[in-house]
Short mmCIF file of C-alpha atoms in Angstrom, two decimals:
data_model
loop_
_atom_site.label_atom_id
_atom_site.label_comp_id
_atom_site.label_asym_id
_atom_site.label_seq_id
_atom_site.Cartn_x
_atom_site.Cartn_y
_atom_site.Cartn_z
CA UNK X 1 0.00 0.00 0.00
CA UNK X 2 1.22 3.73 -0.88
CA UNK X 3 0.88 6.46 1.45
CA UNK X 4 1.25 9.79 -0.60
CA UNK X 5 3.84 12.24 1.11
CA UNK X 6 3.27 15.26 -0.56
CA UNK X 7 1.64 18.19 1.45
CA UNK X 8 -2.25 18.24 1.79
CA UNK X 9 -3.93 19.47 -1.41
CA UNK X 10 -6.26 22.37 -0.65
CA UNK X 11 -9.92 21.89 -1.60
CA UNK X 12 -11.08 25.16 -4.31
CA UNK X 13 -14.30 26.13 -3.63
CA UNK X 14 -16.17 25.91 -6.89
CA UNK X 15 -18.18 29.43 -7.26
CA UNK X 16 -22.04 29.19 -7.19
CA UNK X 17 -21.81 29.57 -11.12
CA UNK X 18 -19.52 26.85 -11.80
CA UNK X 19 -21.39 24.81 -9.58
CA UNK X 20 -24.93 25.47 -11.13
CA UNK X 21 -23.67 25.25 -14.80
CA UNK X 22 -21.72 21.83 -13.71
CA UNK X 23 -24.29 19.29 -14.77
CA UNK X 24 -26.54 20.40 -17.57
CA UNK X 25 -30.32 19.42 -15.98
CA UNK X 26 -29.78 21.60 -13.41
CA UNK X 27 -29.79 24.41 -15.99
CA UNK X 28 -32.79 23.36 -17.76
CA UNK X 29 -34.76 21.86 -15.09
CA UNK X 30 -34.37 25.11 -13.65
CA UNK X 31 -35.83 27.15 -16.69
CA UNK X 32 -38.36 24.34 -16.93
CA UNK X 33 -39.54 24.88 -13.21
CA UNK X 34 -39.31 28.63 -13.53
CA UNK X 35 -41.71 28.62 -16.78
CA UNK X 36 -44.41 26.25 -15.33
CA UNK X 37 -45.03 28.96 -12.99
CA UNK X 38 -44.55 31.88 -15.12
CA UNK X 39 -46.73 30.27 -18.04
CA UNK X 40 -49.05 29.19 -15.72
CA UNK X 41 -49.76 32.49 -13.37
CA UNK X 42 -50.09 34.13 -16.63
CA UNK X 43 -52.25 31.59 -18.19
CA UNK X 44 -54.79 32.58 -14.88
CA UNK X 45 -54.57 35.98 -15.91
CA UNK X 46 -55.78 35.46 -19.12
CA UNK X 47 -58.86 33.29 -17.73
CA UNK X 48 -59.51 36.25 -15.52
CA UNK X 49 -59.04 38.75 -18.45
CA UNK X 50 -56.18 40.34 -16.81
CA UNK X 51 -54.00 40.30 -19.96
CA UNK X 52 -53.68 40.80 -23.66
CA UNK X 53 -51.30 38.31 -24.29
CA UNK X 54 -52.17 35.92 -26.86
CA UNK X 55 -53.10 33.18 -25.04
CA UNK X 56 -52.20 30.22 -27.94
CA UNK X 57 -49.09 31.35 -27.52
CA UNK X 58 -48.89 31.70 -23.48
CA UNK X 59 -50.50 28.30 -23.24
CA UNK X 60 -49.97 26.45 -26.13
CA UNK X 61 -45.79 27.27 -26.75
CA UNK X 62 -45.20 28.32 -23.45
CA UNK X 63 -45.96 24.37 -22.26
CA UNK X 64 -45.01 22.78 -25.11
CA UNK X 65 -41.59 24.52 -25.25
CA UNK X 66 -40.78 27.03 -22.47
CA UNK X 67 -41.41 24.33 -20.04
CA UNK X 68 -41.45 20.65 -21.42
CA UNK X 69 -38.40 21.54 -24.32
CA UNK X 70 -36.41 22.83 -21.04
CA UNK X 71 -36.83 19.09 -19.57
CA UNK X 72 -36.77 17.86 -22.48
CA UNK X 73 -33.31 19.26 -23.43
CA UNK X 74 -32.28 18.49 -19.22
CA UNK X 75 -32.94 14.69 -19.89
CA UNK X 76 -31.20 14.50 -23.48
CA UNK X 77 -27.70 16.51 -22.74
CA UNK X 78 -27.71 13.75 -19.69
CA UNK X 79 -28.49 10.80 -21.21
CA UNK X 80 -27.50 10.47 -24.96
CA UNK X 81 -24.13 9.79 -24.35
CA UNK X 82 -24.65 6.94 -21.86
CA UNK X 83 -27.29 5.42 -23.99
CA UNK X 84 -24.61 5.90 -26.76
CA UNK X 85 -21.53 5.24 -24.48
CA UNK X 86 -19.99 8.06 -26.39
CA UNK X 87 -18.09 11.36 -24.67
CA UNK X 88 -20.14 13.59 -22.58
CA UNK X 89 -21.45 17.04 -23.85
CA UNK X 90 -19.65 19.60 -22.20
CA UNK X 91 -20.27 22.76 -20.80
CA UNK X 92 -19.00 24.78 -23.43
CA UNK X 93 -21.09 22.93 -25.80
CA UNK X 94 -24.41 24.05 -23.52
CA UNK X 95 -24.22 27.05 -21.39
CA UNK X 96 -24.25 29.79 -24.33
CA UNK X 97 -27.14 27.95 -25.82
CA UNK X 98 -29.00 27.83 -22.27
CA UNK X 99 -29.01 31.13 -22.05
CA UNK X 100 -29.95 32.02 -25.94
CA UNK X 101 -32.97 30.04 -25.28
CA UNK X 102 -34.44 31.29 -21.94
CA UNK X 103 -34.22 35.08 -23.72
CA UNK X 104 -35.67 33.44 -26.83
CA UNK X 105 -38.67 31.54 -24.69
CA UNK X 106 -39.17 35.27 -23.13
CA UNK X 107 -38.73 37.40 -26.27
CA UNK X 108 -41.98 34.47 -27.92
CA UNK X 109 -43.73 34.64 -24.86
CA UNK X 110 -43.79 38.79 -23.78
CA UNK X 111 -42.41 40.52 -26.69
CA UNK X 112 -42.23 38.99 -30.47
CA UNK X 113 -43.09 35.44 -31.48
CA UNK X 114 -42.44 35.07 -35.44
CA UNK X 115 -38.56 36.03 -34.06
CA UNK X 116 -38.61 34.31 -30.72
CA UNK X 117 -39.74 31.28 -32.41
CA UNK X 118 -37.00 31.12 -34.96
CA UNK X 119 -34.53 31.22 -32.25
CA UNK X 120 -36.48 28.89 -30.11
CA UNK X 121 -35.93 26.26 -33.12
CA UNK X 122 -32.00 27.92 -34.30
CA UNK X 123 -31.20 26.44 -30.71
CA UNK X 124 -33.15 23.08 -30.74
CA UNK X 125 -31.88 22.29 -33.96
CA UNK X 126 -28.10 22.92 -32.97
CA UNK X 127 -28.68 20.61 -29.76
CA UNK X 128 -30.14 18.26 -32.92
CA UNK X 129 -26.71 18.59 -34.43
CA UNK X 130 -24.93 17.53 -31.24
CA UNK X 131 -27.08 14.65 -30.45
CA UNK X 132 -26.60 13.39 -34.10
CA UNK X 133 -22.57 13.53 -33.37
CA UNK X 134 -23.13 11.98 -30.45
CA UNK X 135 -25.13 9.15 -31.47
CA UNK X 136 -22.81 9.05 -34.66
CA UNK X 137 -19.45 8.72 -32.09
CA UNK X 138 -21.10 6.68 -29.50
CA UNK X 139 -19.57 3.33 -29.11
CA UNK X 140 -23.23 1.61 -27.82
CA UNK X 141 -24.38 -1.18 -30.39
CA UNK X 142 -28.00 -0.53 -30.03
CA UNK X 143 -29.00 2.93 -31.23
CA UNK X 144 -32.72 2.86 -31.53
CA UNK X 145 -34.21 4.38 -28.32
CA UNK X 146 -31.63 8.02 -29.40
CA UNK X 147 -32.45 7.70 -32.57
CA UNK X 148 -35.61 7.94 -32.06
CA UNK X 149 -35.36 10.82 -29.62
CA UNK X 150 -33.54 13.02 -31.74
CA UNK X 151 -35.98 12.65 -34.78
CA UNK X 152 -38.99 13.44 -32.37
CA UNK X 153 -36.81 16.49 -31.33
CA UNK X 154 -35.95 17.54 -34.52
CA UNK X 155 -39.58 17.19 -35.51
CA UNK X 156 -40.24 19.85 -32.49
CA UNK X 157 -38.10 22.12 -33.96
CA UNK X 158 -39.44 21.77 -37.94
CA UNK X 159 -43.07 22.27 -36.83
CA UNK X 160 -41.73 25.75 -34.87
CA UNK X 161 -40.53 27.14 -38.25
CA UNK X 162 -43.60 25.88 -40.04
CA UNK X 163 -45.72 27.82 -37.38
CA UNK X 164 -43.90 30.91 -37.79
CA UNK X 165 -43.33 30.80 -42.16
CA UNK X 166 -46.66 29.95 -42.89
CA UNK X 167 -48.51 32.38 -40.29
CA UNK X 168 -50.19 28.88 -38.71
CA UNK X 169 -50.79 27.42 -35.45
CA UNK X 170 -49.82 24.10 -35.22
CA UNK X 171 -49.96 23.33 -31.31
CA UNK X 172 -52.12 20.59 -31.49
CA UNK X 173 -50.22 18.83 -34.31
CA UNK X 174 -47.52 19.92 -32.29
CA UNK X 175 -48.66 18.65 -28.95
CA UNK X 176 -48.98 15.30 -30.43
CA UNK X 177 -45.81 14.66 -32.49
CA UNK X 178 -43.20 16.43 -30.60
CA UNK X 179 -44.09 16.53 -27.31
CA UNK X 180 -46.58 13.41 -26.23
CA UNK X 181 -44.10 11.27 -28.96
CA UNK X 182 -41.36 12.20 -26.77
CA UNK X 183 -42.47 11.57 -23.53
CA UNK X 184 -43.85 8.64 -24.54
CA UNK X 185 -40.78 7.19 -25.60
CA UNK X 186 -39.02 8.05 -22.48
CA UNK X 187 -41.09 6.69 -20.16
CA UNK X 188 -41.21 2.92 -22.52
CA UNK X 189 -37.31 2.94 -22.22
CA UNK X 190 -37.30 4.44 -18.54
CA UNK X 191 -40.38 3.47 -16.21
CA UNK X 192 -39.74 -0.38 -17.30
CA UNK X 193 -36.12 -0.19 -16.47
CA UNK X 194 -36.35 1.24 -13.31
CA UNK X 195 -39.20 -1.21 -12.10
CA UNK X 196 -37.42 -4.48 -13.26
CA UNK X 197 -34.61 -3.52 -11.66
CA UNK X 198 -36.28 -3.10 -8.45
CA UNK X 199 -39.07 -5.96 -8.50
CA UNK X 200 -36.01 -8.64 -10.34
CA UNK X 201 -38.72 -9.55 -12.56
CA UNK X 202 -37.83 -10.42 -16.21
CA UNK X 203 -39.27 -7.81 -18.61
CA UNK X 204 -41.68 -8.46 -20.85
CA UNK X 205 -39.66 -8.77 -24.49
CA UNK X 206 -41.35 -5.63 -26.62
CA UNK X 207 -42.17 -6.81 -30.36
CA UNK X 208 -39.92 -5.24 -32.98
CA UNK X 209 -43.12 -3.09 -34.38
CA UNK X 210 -43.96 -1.45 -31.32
CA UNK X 211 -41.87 1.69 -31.26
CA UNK X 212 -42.65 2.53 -35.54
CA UNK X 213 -46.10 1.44 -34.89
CA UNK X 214 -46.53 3.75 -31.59
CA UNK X 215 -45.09 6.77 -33.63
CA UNK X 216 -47.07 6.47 -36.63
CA UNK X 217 -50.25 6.37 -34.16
CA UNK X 218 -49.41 9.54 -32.41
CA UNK X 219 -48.15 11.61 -35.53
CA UNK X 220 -52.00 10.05 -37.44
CA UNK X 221 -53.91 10.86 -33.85
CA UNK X 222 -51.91 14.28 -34.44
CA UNK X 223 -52.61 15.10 -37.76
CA UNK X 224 -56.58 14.32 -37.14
CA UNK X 225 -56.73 16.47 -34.33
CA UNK X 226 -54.99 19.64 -35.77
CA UNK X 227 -56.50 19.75 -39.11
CA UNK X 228 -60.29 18.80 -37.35
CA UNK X 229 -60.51 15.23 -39.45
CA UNK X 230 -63.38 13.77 -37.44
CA UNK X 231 -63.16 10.05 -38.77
CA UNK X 232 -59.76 10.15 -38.61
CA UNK X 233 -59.77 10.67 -34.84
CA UNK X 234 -62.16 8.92 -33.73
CA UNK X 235 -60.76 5.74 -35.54
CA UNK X 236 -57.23 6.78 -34.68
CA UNK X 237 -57.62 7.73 -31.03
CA UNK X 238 -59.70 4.50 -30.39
CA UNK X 239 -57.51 2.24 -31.56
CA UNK X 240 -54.38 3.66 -29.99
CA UNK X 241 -56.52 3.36 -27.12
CA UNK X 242 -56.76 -0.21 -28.38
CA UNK X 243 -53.22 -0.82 -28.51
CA UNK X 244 -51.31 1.26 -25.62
CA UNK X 245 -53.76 -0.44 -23.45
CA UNK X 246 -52.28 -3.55 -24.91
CA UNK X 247 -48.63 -1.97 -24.31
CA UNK X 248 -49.46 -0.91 -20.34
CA UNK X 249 -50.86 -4.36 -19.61
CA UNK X 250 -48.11 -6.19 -21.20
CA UNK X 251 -45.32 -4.32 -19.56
CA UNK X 252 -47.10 -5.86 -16.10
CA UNK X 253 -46.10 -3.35 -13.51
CA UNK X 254 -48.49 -3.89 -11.17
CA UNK X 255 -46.88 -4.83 -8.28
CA UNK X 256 -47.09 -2.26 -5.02
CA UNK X 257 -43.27 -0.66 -5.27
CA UNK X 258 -41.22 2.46 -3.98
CA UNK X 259 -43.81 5.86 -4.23
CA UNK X 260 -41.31 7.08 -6.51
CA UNK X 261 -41.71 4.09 -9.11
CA UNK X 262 -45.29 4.09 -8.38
CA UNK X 263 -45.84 7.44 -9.51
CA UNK X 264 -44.43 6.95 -12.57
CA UNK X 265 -46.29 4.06 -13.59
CA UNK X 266 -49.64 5.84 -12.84
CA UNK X 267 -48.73 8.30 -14.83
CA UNK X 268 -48.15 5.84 -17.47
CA UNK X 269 -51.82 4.56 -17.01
CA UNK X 270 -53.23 7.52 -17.70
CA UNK X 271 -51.64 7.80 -21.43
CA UNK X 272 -53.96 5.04 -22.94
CA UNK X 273 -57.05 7.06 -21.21
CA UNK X 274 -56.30 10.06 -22.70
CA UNK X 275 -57.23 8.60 -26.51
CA UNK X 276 -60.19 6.97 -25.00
CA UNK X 277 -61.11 11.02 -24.23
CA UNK X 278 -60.51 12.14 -27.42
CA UNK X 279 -62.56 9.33 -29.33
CA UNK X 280 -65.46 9.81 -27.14
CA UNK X 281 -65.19 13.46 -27.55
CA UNK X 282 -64.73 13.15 -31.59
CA UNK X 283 -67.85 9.88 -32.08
CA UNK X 284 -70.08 12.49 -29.98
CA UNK X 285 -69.29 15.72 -31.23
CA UNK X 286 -68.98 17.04 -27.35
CA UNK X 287 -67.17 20.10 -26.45
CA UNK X 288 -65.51 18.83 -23.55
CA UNK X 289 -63.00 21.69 -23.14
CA UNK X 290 -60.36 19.63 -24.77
CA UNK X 291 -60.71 16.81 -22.04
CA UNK X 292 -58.21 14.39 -23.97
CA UNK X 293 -55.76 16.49 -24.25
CA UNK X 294 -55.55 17.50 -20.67
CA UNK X 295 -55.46 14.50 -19.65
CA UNK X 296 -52.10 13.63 -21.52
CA UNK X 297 -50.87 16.91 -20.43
CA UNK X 298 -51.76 16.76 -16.71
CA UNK X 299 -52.12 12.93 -16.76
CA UNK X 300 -49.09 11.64 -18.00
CA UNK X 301 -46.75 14.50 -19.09
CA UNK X 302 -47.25 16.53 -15.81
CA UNK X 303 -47.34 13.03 -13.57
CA UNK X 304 -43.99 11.97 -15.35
CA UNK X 305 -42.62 15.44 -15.06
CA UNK X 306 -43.23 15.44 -11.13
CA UNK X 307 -42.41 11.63 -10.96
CA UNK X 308 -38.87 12.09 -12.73
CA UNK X 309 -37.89 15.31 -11.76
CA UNK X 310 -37.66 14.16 -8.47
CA UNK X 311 -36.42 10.88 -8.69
CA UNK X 312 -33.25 12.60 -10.94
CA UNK X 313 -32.78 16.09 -8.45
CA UNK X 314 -32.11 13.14 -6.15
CA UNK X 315 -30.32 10.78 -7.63
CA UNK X 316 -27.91 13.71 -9.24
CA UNK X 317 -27.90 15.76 -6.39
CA UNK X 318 -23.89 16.57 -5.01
CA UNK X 319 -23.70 14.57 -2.17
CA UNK X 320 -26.23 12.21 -3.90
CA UNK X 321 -29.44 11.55 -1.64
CA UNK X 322 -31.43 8.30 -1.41
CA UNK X 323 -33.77 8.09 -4.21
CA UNK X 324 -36.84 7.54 -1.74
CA UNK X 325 -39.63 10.07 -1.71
CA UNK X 326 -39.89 11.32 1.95
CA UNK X 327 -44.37 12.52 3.58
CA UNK X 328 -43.63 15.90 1.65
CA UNK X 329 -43.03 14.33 -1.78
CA UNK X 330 -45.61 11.75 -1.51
CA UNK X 331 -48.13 14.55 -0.76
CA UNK X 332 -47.06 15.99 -3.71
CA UNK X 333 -47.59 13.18 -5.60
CA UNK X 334 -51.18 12.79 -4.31
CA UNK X 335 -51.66 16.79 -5.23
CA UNK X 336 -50.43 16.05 -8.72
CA UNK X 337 -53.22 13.75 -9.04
CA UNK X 338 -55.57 16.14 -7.28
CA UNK X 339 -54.67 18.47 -10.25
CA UNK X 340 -55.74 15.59 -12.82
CA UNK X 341 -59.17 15.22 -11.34
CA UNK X 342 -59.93 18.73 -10.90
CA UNK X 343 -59.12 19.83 -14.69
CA UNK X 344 -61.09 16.39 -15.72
CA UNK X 345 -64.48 17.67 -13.45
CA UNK X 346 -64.05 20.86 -15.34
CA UNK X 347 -64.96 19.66 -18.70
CA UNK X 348 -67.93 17.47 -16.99
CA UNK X 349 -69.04 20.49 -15.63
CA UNK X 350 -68.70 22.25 -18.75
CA UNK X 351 -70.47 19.18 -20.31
CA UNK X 352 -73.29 19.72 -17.99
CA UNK X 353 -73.76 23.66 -19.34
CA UNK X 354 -72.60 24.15 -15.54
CA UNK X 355 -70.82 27.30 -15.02
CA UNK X 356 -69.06 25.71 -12.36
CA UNK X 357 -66.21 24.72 -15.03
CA UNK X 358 -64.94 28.18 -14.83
CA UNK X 359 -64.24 27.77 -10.83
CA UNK X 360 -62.71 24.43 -11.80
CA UNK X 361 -60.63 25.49 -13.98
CA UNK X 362 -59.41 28.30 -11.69
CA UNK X 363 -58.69 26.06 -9.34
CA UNK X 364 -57.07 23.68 -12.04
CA UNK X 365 -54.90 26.40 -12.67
CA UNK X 366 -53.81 27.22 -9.06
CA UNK X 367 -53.35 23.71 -8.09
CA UNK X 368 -50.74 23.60 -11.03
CA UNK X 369 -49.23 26.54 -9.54
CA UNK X 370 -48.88 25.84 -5.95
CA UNK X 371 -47.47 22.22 -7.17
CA UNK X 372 -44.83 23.84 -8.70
CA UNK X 373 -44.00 26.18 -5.99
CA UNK X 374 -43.87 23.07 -3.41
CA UNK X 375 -42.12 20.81 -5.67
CA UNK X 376 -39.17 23.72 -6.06
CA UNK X 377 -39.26 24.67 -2.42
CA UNK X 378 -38.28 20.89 -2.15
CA UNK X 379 -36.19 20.20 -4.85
CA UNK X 380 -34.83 23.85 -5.71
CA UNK X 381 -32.00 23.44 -3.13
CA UNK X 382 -30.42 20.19 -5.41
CA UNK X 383 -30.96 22.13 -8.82
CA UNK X 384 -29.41 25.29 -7.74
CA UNK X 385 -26.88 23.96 -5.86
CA UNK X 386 -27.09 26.16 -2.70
#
């Protein structure tokens, strides 16, 4: 054994900066964290006619890309090169861009959106570049699940420009083939993985045809939706329905586990419900206040955004803390679900020509917001590194 004789090295504090720009989720978790409130508190304002922003744009890109492309972008930086056993992406390679995008989110959001949105999808698209390198270098064998990824990403960014060359809104077409597609394919590489390895039950082997199959669904389910093809959708919707339903029973994670994993899986439950929504809305020609679509929002994007967000803040966190979700973070859990229920009895009231709904979705809204504030008064201390 070898002692080491030379004096005592001295431990450099790392600055605040260097620590917060160290690991790349931190960054955009943060921005992510910070826009569900912003987008949210403003989106209340609008329902209370409090302000003239256009509220497509507040609601529509400020979730689908202030706050989910953030995450999004968090995850991906993290976890392409492991998947892809390929060099990490460095800081230089991230920071810059960080910072481009949270002014470009803003500049959309508050102040011009043809120009924030081109920026918005100048940044995604360079982030596309790296990932492509990435994959390209990585030394992994198996590919697929980044591939994948990246083209869903990419996709995100193609539909931005679209929006803003041909004077369109595309959110819902949006909604569906960017953002649902990618969560989606996150949580059927990520929720699985993390509950075999804690229940040591062998997987259940996916068929080669369920990935193409899943995103040809969701981009058809998308394309019905935005451009109001009624057969379309309610074929579409009912037989993804059909089929995830297929996917969630197969996987078999049923077993009572961690509230951490179990979280996540409910949240993956609710994804087949929310085309069930959406046919019954399309085959009866209700105005349910867009009840399928919430319900993959709230459901399962929101759920899994909760669900993960915690489970990496934790596991990432410098010194690393049990992944283990302590009374506070189960009652957030609970609250997230809370949220689900209250923006679902919205559109029933709404259904019911109750004014009611409006209260609801007040409260909807709220809920959303006081999550959020919880959630970063817990888990703000590991993503800022204070």
């Amino acid at each position: 054994m070898q002692f080491s004789t030379s004096p005592n090295v001295p431990i450099i504090e790392k600055s605040w900066k260097e620590r917060f720009c160290s690991q790349p989720h931190q960054m955009f978790f943060v921005s992510a964290i910070f826009f569900s409130i912003v987008v949210m508190f403003l989106t209340l304002f609008s329902l209370l006619g409090k302000t003239n922003l256009n509220f497509s744009t507040l609601h529509g890109f400020g979730l689908n890309y202030a706050v989910f492309t953030n995450a999004f972008l968090g995850f991906l930086i993290t976890v392409i090169p492991k998947y892809n056993a390929s060099a990490v992406i460095t800081k230089e390679q991230y920071v810059k861009p960080w910072i481009i995008l949270q002014v470009s989110m803003l500049i959309t959001i508050l102040i011009n959106p043809i120009v924030g949105k081109v920026l918005v999808a100048a940044i995604m698209l360079y982030f596309a570049k790296i990932f492509y390198e990435t994959i390209k270098n990585g030394k992994a064998i198996i590919k697929e699940d980044s591939i994948y990824l990246n083209s869903i990403f990419i996709i995100g960014a193609i539909l931005l420009l679209v929006e803003v060359i041909f004077q369109i809104n595309l959110s819902l077409l949006i909604f569906f083939m960017y953002l649902v597609n990618m969560v989606y394919f996150v949580a059927l590489r990520m929720i699985p993985g993390f509950y075999f390895s804690y229940t040591k039950i062998n997987p259940w082997q996916r068929p080669s045809f369920i990935k193409p199959l899943s995103f040809f669904l969701l981009s058809i389910v998308g394309i019905a939706i935005q451009f109001e093809l009624e057969a379309l959708l309610v074929f579409s919707s009912f037989f993804s329905f059909l089929f995830f339903s297929f996917v969630f029973i197969k996987l078999n994670m049923f077993k009572k586990t961690s509230a951490i994993l179990q979280i996540l899986v409910i949240g993956f439950a609710w994804f087949p419900l929310g085309f069930l929504a959406l046919s019954l809305e399309a085959f009866f020609e209700v105005s349910l206040l867009k009840l399928g679509l919430h319900i993959f929002a709230l459901g399962f994007i929101t759920t899994l955004l909760i669900g993960f967000g915690s489970r990496v803040s934790l596991g990432h966190a410098i010194p690393a803390q049990p992944i283990a979700a302590d009374e506070l973070t189960k009652w957030l859990f609970v609250l997230t679900q809370v949220l689900v229920i209250s923006r679902i009895s919205a559109s029933l009231f709404a259904l019911g020509n109750s004014l009611f709904f409006i209260s609801l979705l007040h409260l909807s809204a709220t809920i959303w917001i006081f999550l959020f504030l919880v959630w970063t008064f817990k888990y703000g201390k590991y993503l800022l590194r204070i």
